[in-house]
Amino acid sequence: MRLTSRFNAKAGFADLWDYLREPRPYRWPLLAVSFAIPLGGLLALTQESHFRPPDAPKVSYISTFAEGRSDEEIRQSNIANQQRKEAREAERAELQERKVEAYKALGRATGLDVDAMEREAAIERAREEAAAEARRRELYAAGSDGADNGE
């Protein structure tokens, strides 16, 4: 059986023409809408747009240091910065200690064995630190072995 004998386009167009010739209300507006929808979609899909690449960013370097500083001035600046950093870290450690003491007081007030919990936490921290140290040593050994073998 041939494909062309199964599908007859001539009969389909004849049926469409007969259907369109029948007097129906709103026949022309509906026909216009049914043509406009796919044509509008095709029009939207076939529009080409080209975007220009963005401008390169302009970098402004802001320096708060005086130009031509001597090595001694740089050294003094570094020492002052280190002292400020240590002061911040000490303040942060004090706040952390106060927080721990507040939680301990709360735990004692609610009847928990805070000392046992602190011992368990210390043991767990020691385990984690030992594991981290073992990983560091392993990575250091692997890195130094690889550097020796590669040369």
Coordinates of N, CA, C and O in Angstrom, one line a residue:
M1 N 0.8 -1.2 0.0 CA 0.0 0.0 0.0 C 0.9 1.2 0.0 O 1.8 1.3 0.8
R2 N 0.6 2.1 -0.9 CA 1.4 3.3 -1.0 C 1.0 4.4 0.0 O -0.2 4.5 0.4
L3 N 2.0 5.2 0.4 CA 1.7 6.2 1.4 C 0.8 7.3 0.8 O -0.1 7.8 1.5
T4 N 1.0 7.7 -0.4 CA 0.2 8.7 -1.0 C -1.3 8.4 -1.2 O -2.1 9.2 -1.2
S5 N -1.6 7.1 -1.3 CA -3.0 6.7 -1.5 C -3.7 6.8 -0.1 O -4.9 6.9 -0.1
R6 N -3.0 6.7 1.0 CA -3.7 6.8 2.3 C -4.0 8.2 2.7 O -5.0 8.4 3.4
F7 N -3.2 9.1 2.3 CA -3.4 10.5 2.7 C -3.7 11.3 1.4 O -2.8 11.6 0.6
N8 N -4.9 11.8 1.3 CA -5.3 12.6 0.2 C -5.5 14.1 0.6 O -6.5 14.4 1.2
A9 N -4.5 14.9 0.3 CA -4.6 16.3 0.7 C -5.7 17.0 -0.1 O -6.3 18.0 0.4
K10 N -6.0 16.6 -1.3 CA -7.0 17.3 -2.1 C -8.3 17.2 -1.4 O -9.1 18.2 -1.3
A11 N -8.6 16.0 -0.9 CA -9.9 15.9 -0.2 C -10.0 16.7 1.1 O -11.0 17.3 1.4
G12 N -8.9 16.8 1.8 CA -8.8 17.6 3.0 C -9.0 19.1 2.7 O -9.8 19.8 3.4
F13 N -8.4 19.6 1.7 CA -8.6 21.0 1.3 C -10.0 21.3 0.8 O -10.6 22.3 1.1
A14 N -10.6 20.3 0.1 CA -12.0 20.5 -0.3 C -12.9 20.5 0.9 O -13.8 21.4 0.9
D15 N -12.7 19.7 1.9 CA -13.5 19.8 3.1 C -13.3 21.1 3.8 O -14.3 21.7 4.3
L16 N -12.1 21.6 3.9 CA -11.9 22.9 4.6 C -12.6 24.0 3.8 O -13.2 24.8 4.4
W17 N -12.5 24.0 2.5 CA -13.1 25.0 1.7 C -14.7 25.0 1.9 O -15.3 26.0 2.0
D18 N -15.2 23.8 1.9 CA -16.7 23.7 2.1 C -17.1 24.2 3.5 O -18.1 24.9 3.7
Y19 N -16.2 23.9 4.5 CA -16.5 24.4 5.9 C -16.4 25.9 6.0 O -17.2 26.5 6.6
L20 N -15.4 26.5 5.3 CA -15.3 27.9 5.3 C -16.4 28.7 4.6 O -16.7 29.8 4.9
R21 N -16.9 28.0 3.6 CA -18.0 28.7 2.8 C -19.3 28.7 3.5 O -20.2 29.5 3.1
E22 N -19.5 27.9 4.4 CA -20.8 27.9 5.2 C -21.0 29.1 6.0 O -20.0 29.6 6.6
P23 N -22.2 29.7 5.9 CA -22.4 31.0 6.7 C -22.5 30.7 8.2 O -23.4 30.0 8.7
R24 N -21.5 31.1 8.9 CA -21.4 30.9 10.4 C -21.2 32.3 11.0 O -20.4 33.1 10.5
P25 N -21.7 32.5 12.2 CA -21.4 33.8 12.9 C -20.0 33.8 13.4 O -19.4 32.8 13.8
Y26 N -19.4 35.0 13.3 CA -18.0 35.2 13.8 C -17.0 34.3 13.0 O -15.9 34.0 13.5
R27 N -17.3 33.9 11.8 CA -16.4 33.1 11.0 C -15.1 33.8 10.7 O -14.0 33.2 10.8
W28 N -15.2 35.0 10.2 CA -14.0 35.8 9.8 C -13.1 36.2 11.0 O -11.9 36.1 11.0
P29 N -13.7 36.7 12.1 CA -12.8 37.0 13.2 C -12.1 35.8 13.8 O -11.0 35.9 14.2
L30 N -12.8 34.7 13.9 CA -12.2 33.5 14.4 C -11.1 33.0 13.5 O -10.1 32.5 14.0
L31 N -11.3 33.1 12.2 CA -10.3 32.7 11.2 C -9.1 33.6 11.4 O -7.9 33.1 11.3
A32 N -9.3 34.9 11.6 CA -8.2 35.9 11.7 C -7.4 35.6 13.0 O -6.2 35.6 13.0
V33 N -8.1 35.3 14.1 CA -7.4 34.9 15.3 C -6.7 33.6 15.2 O -5.5 33.5 15.7
S34 N -7.2 32.6 14.6 CA -6.6 31.4 14.4 C -5.3 31.5 13.5 O -4.4 30.7 13.6
F35 N -5.3 32.4 12.6 CA -4.1 32.7 11.8 C -3.1 33.6 12.6 O -1.9 33.4 12.5
A36 N -3.6 34.5 13.4 CA -2.8 35.5 14.1 C -1.9 34.8 15.2 O -0.8 35.2 15.4
I37 N -2.5 33.8 15.9 CA -1.8 33.2 17.0 C -0.5 32.5 16.5 O 0.6 32.8 17.0
P38 N -0.5 31.6 15.6 CA 0.7 31.0 15.2 C 1.7 31.9 14.5 O 2.9 31.9 14.6
L39 N 1.1 32.9 13.7 CA 1.9 33.9 13.0 C 2.7 34.8 14.0 O 3.8 35.1 13.9
G40 N 1.9 35.1 15.1 CA 2.6 35.9 16.1 C 3.7 35.2 16.8 O 4.7 35.7 17.2
G41 N 3.4 33.9 17.1 CA 4.5 33.1 17.7 C 5.7 32.9 16.8 O 6.8 33.0 17.3
L42 N 5.5 32.7 15.5 CA 6.6 32.6 14.6 C 7.3 33.9 14.5 O 8.6 34.0 14.4
L43 N 6.6 35.0 14.5 CA 7.2 36.4 14.5 C 8.1 36.6 15.7 O 9.2 37.1 15.6
A44 N 7.6 36.2 16.9 CA 8.4 36.4 18.1 C 9.6 35.5 18.1 O 10.7 35.9 18.6
L45 N 9.5 34.3 17.6 CA 10.7 33.4 17.6 C 11.7 33.7 16.5 O 12.9 33.4 16.7
T46 N 11.3 34.4 15.5 CA 12.3 34.7 14.4 C 13.0 36.0 14.6 O 13.8 36.4 13.8
Q47 N 12.6 36.8 15.6 CA 13.3 38.1 15.8 C 14.7 37.8 16.4 O 14.8 37.0 17.3
E48 N 15.7 38.5 15.9 CA 17.0 38.3 16.3 C 17.4 39.6 17.1 O 17.1 40.7 16.8
S49 N 18.1 39.3 18.2 CA 18.6 40.4 19.0 C 20.1 40.1 19.3 O 20.5 39.0 19.5
H50 N 20.9 41.2 19.2 CA 22.3 41.1 19.5 C 22.6 41.9 20.7 O 22.3 43.1 20.8
F51 N 23.2 41.3 21.7 CA 23.6 42.1 22.9 C 25.1 42.4 22.8 O 25.9 41.6 22.5
R52 N 25.4 43.6 23.2 CA 26.8 44.0 23.2 C 27.4 43.5 24.5 O 26.8 43.5 25.5
P53 N 28.7 43.1 24.4 CA 29.3 42.6 25.7 C 29.5 43.8 26.6 O 29.6 45.0 26.2
P54 N 29.4 43.5 27.9 CA 29.5 44.5 28.9 C 30.9 45.2 28.9 O 31.9 44.6 28.5
D55 N 30.9 46.5 29.3 CA 32.1 47.2 29.4 C 33.1 46.6 30.4 O 32.6 46.0 31.4
A56 N 34.3 46.7 30.2 CA 35.3 46.2 31.2 C 35.2 47.0 32.4 O 35.1 48.3 32.3
P57 N 35.3 46.4 33.6 CA 35.2 47.2 34.8 C 36.4 48.1 35.0 O 37.5 47.8 34.6
K58 N 36.2 49.3 35.5 CA 37.3 50.2 35.8 C 37.7 50.0 37.2 O 36.9 50.1 38.2
V59 N 38.9 49.7 37.4 CA 39.5 49.4 38.7 C 40.1 50.7 39.3 O 41.0 51.3 38.6
S60 N 39.7 51.0 40.5 CA 40.4 52.2 41.2 C 41.1 51.6 42.4 O 40.4 51.0 43.3
Y61 N 42.3 51.8 42.5 CA 43.1 51.4 43.7 C 43.1 52.5 44.7 O 43.5 53.6 44.4
I62 N 42.7 52.2 45.9 CA 42.7 53.1 47.0 C 43.8 52.8 47.9 O 43.8 51.7 48.5
S63 N 44.6 53.6 48.1 CA 45.7 53.4 49.1 C 45.6 54.4 50.2 O 45.5 55.6 50.1
T64 N 45.6 53.8 51.4 CA 45.5 54.7 52.6 C 46.9 54.9 53.2 O 47.0 55.6 54.2
F65 N 47.9 54.3 52.6 CA 49.3 54.5 53.1 C 49.9 55.7 52.3 O 49.6 55.9 51.2
A66 N 50.8 56.3 53.1 CA 51.5 57.4 52.5 C 52.5 56.9 51.5 O 53.1 55.8 51.7
E67 N 52.7 57.6 50.4 CA 53.7 57.2 49.4 C 55.1 57.4 50.0 O 55.3 58.3 50.7
G68 N 55.9 56.5 49.6 CA 57.3 56.6 50.0 C 57.6 56.3 51.5 O 58.5 56.9 52.1
R69 N 56.8 55.4 52.1 CA 57.0 55.0 53.5 C 58.4 54.3 53.6 O 58.7 53.5 52.7
S70 N 59.0 54.5 54.7 CA 60.3 53.8 54.9 C 60.0 52.4 55.5 O 58.9 52.1 55.9
D71 N 61.0 51.5 55.5 CA 60.8 50.2 56.0 C 60.5 50.2 57.5 O 59.7 49.4 58.0
E72 N 61.0 51.2 58.2 CA 60.7 51.3 59.7 C 59.3 51.7 59.9 O 58.6 51.1 60.8
E73 N 58.7 52.6 59.1 CA 57.3 52.9 59.2 C 56.4 51.7 58.9 O 55.4 51.5 59.5
I74 N 56.8 51.0 57.9 CA 56.0 49.8 57.5 C 56.0 48.8 58.7 O 55.0 48.2 59.1
R75 N 57.2 48.6 59.2 CA 57.4 47.7 60.4 C 56.5 48.1 61.6 O 55.8 47.3 62.2
Q76 N 56.5 49.4 61.9 CA 55.7 49.9 63.0 C 54.2 49.8 62.7 O 53.5 49.4 63.6
S77 N 53.8 50.0 61.5 CA 52.4 49.8 61.1 C 52.0 48.3 61.3 O 50.9 48.0 61.8
N78 N 52.9 47.4 60.9 CA 52.6 46.0 61.0 C 52.5 45.6 62.5 O 51.6 44.8 62.9
I79 N 53.3 46.2 63.3 CA 53.3 45.9 64.8 C 52.0 46.4 65.4 O 51.3 45.7 66.1
A80 N 51.6 47.6 65.0 CA 50.3 48.2 65.5 C 49.1 47.3 65.1 O 48.2 47.1 65.8
N81 N 49.1 46.9 63.8 CA 48.1 46.1 63.3 C 48.0 44.7 64.0 O 46.9 44.2 64.4
Q82 N 49.2 44.1 64.3 CA 49.2 42.9 65.0 C 48.7 43.0 66.5 O 48.0 42.2 67.0
Q83 N 49.0 44.2 67.1 CA 48.5 44.4 68.5 C 47.0 44.6 68.5 O 46.3 44.0 69.3
R84 N 46.4 45.3 67.4 CA 45.0 45.4 67.4 C 44.3 44.0 67.1 O 43.3 43.7 67.7
K85 N 45.0 43.2 66.3 CA 44.4 41.9 66.0 C 44.4 41.0 67.3 O 43.4 40.3 67.6
E86 N 45.5 41.1 68.0 CA 45.6 40.3 69.3 C 44.6 40.8 70.3 O 44.0 40.0 71.0
A87 N 44.3 42.1 70.3 CA 43.3 42.6 71.3 C 41.9 42.1 70.9 O 41.1 41.8 71.7
R88 N 41.6 42.2 69.6 CA 40.3 41.6 69.1 C 40.2 40.2 69.5 O 39.1 39.7 69.9
E89 N 41.2 39.4 69.2 CA 41.1 37.9 69.5 C 41.0 37.7 71.0 O 40.2 36.8 71.4
A90 N 41.7 38.5 71.9 CA 41.5 38.3 73.3 C 40.1 38.7 73.7 O 39.5 38.0 74.6
E91 N 39.5 39.8 73.1 CA 38.2 40.1 73.5 C 37.2 39.1 73.0 O 36.2 38.7 73.7
R92 N 37.4 38.5 71.8 CA 36.5 37.4 71.3 C 36.6 36.2 72.2 O 35.6 35.6 72.5
A93 N 37.9 35.9 72.7 CA 38.0 34.7 73.6 C 37.3 35.0 74.9 O 36.7 34.0 75.5
E94 N 37.4 36.2 75.4 CA 36.7 36.5 76.7 C 35.2 36.4 76.5 O 34.5 35.8 77.4
L95 N 34.7 36.9 75.4 CA 33.2 36.8 75.2 C 32.8 35.3 75.1 O 31.8 34.9 75.6
Q96 N 33.7 34.5 74.4 CA 33.4 33.1 74.3 C 33.4 32.4 75.7 O 32.5 31.6 76.0
E97 N 34.3 32.8 76.5 CA 34.4 32.2 77.9 C 33.2 32.6 78.7 O 32.7 31.8 79.4
R98 N 32.8 33.9 78.6 CA 31.6 34.3 79.3 C 30.3 33.6 78.8 O 29.5 33.2 79.6
K99 N 30.3 33.3 77.5 CA 29.1 32.5 77.0 C 29.1 31.1 77.6 O 28.1 30.6 78.0
V100 N 30.3 30.5 77.6 CA 30.4 29.1 78.1 C 30.0 29.1 79.6 O 29.3 28.2 80.1
E101 N 30.5 30.1 80.4 CA 30.1 30.2 81.8 C 28.6 30.3 82.0 O 28.0 29.8 82.9
A102 N 28.0 31.2 81.1 CA 26.5 31.4 81.2 C 25.8 30.1 80.9 O 24.8 29.7 81.6
Y103 N 26.3 29.3 79.9 CA 25.6 28.0 79.6 C 25.8 27.0 80.7 O 25.0 26.2 81.0
K104 N 27.0 27.1 81.3 CA 27.3 26.2 82.5 C 26.3 26.5 83.6 O 25.8 25.6 84.2
A105 N 26.1 27.8 83.9 CA 25.2 28.2 84.9 C 23.8 27.8 84.6 O 23.1 27.3 85.5
L106 N 23.4 27.9 83.4 CA 22.1 27.5 83.0 C 21.9 25.9 83.1 O 20.9 25.4 83.6
G107 N 23.0 25.2 82.8 CA 22.9 23.8 82.9 C 22.9 23.3 84.3 O 22.1 22.4 84.7
R108 N 23.6 24.0 85.2 CA 23.6 23.6 86.6 C 22.2 23.9 87.2 O 21.7 23.2 88.0
A109 N 21.6 25.1 86.8 CA 20.3 25.5 87.3 C 19.2 24.5 86.8 O 18.2 24.3 87.5
T110 N 19.4 23.8 85.7 CA 18.4 22.8 85.2 C 18.7 21.4 85.7 O 18.0 20.5 85.3
G111 N 19.8 21.2 86.4 CA 20.1 19.9 87.0 C 21.0 19.0 86.1 O 21.0 17.8 86.3
L112 N 21.7 19.6 85.2 CA 22.6 18.8 84.3 C 24.0 18.7 84.9 O 24.4 19.5 85.7
D113 N 24.7 17.6 84.6 CA 26.0 17.4 85.1 C 27.0 18.1 84.1 O 27.4 17.5 83.1
V114 N 27.2 19.4 84.3 CA 28.0 20.2 83.4 C 29.4 19.8 83.4 O 30.1 19.8 82.3
D115 N 30.0 19.4 84.5 CA 31.4 19.0 84.5 C 31.7 17.8 83.7 O 32.7 17.7 83.0
A116 N 30.7 16.8 83.7 CA 30.9 15.6 82.9 C 30.8 15.9 81.4 O 31.5 15.4 80.6
M117 N 29.9 16.8 81.1 CA 29.7 17.2 79.7 C 30.9 18.0 79.2 O 31.4 17.8 78.1
E118 N 31.5 18.8 80.1 CA 32.8 19.5 79.7 C 33.9 18.5 79.5 O 34.7 18.7 78.6
R119 N 34.0 17.5 80.4 CA 35.1 16.5 80.2 C 34.9 15.8 78.8 O 35.9 15.6 78.1
E120 N 33.7 15.4 78.5 CA 33.4 14.7 77.2 C 33.7 15.6 76.0 O 34.3 15.2 75.0
A121 N 33.4 16.9 76.2 CA 33.7 17.8 75.1 C 35.2 18.0 74.9 O 35.7 18.1 73.8
A122 N 35.9 18.0 76.0 CA 37.4 18.2 75.9 C 38.0 17.0 75.3 O 38.9 17.1 74.5
I123 N 37.5 15.8 75.6 CA 38.0 14.5 75.0 C 37.7 14.6 73.5 O 38.6 14.2 72.7
E124 N 36.5 15.0 73.1 CA 36.1 15.0 71.7 C 37.0 16.1 71.0 O 37.4 15.8 69.8
R125 N 37.2 17.2 71.6 CA 38.1 18.2 70.9 C 39.5 17.7 70.8 O 40.1 17.9 69.7
A126 N 40.0 17.0 71.8 CA 41.3 16.4 71.7 C 41.4 15.4 70.5 O 42.4 15.3 69.8
R127 N 40.3 14.6 70.4 CA 40.3 13.6 69.3 C 40.3 14.3 67.9 O 41.0 13.9 67.0
E128 N 39.5 15.3 67.8 CA 39.4 16.1 66.5 C 40.7 16.7 66.2 O 41.2 16.7 65.1
E129 N 41.4 17.3 67.2 CA 42.7 18.0 67.0 C 43.7 16.9 66.6 O 44.6 17.2 65.7
A130 N 43.7 15.7 67.2 CA 44.7 14.7 66.9 C 44.4 14.2 65.5 O 45.4 14.0 64.7
A131 N 43.2 14.1 65.1 CA 42.8 13.6 63.7 C 43.3 14.7 62.7 O 43.8 14.4 61.6
A132 N 43.1 16.0 63.0 CA 43.5 17.0 62.1 C 45.0 17.1 62.0 O 45.5 17.2 60.9
E133 N 45.7 16.9 63.1 CA 47.1 16.9 63.1 C 47.7 15.7 62.3 O 48.6 15.8 61.5
A134 N 47.0 14.5 62.4 CA 47.4 13.3 61.6 C 47.2 13.6 60.1 O 48.0 13.2 59.3
R135 N 46.1 14.2 59.8 CA 45.8 14.6 58.4 C 46.9 15.5 57.8 O 47.4 15.4 56.7
R136 N 47.2 16.5 58.7 CA 48.3 17.5 58.3 C 49.6 16.8 58.0 O 50.3 17.1 57.0
R137 N 50.0 15.9 59.0 CA 51.2 15.2 58.8 C 51.2 14.3 57.6 O 52.2 14.2 56.9
E138 N 50.1 13.6 57.3 CA 49.9 12.8 56.2 C 50.1 13.6 54.9 O 50.8 13.2 54.0
L139 N 49.4 14.7 54.8 CA 49.5 15.5 53.6 C 50.9 16.1 53.5 O 51.4 16.2 52.4
Y140 N 51.5 16.5 54.6 CA 52.8 17.0 54.5 C 53.8 16.0 54.0 O 54.7 16.2 53.1
A141 N 53.6 14.7 54.5 CA 54.5 13.6 54.1 C 54.3 13.3 52.6 O 55.2 13.1 51.9
A142 N 53.0 13.3 52.2 CA 52.7 13.0 50.8 C 53.2 14.1 49.9 O 53.7 13.8 48.8
G143 N 53.1 15.3 50.3 CA 53.6 16.5 49.5 C 55.1 16.4 49.4 O 55.7 16.7 48.3
S144 N 55.8 16.1 50.5 CA 57.2 16.1 50.4 C 57.8 14.9 49.7 O 58.8 15.0 49.0
D145 N 57.0 13.8 49.8 CA 57.4 12.6 49.0 C 57.3 12.8 47.5 O 58.1 12.5 46.7
G146 N 56.1 13.5 47.2 CA 55.9 13.7 45.7 C 56.9 14.7 45.2 O 57.3 14.6 44.0
A147 N 57.3 15.7 46.0 CA 58.3 16.7 45.5 C 59.6 16.0 45.3 O 60.4 16.3 44.3
D148 N 60.0 15.1 46.2 CA 61.3 14.4 46.0 C 61.3 13.4 44.9 O 62.3 13.3 44.1
N149 N 60.1 12.7 44.6 CA 60.1 11.8 43.6 C 60.0 12.4 42.2 O 60.5 11.9 41.2
G150 N 59.4 13.6 42.2 CA 59.2 14.3 40.9 C 60.5 14.9 40.3 O 60.6 15.2 39.2
E151 N 61.5 15.2 41.2 CA 62.7 15.8 40.7 C 63.7 14.9 40.3 O 63.9 13.8 40.5

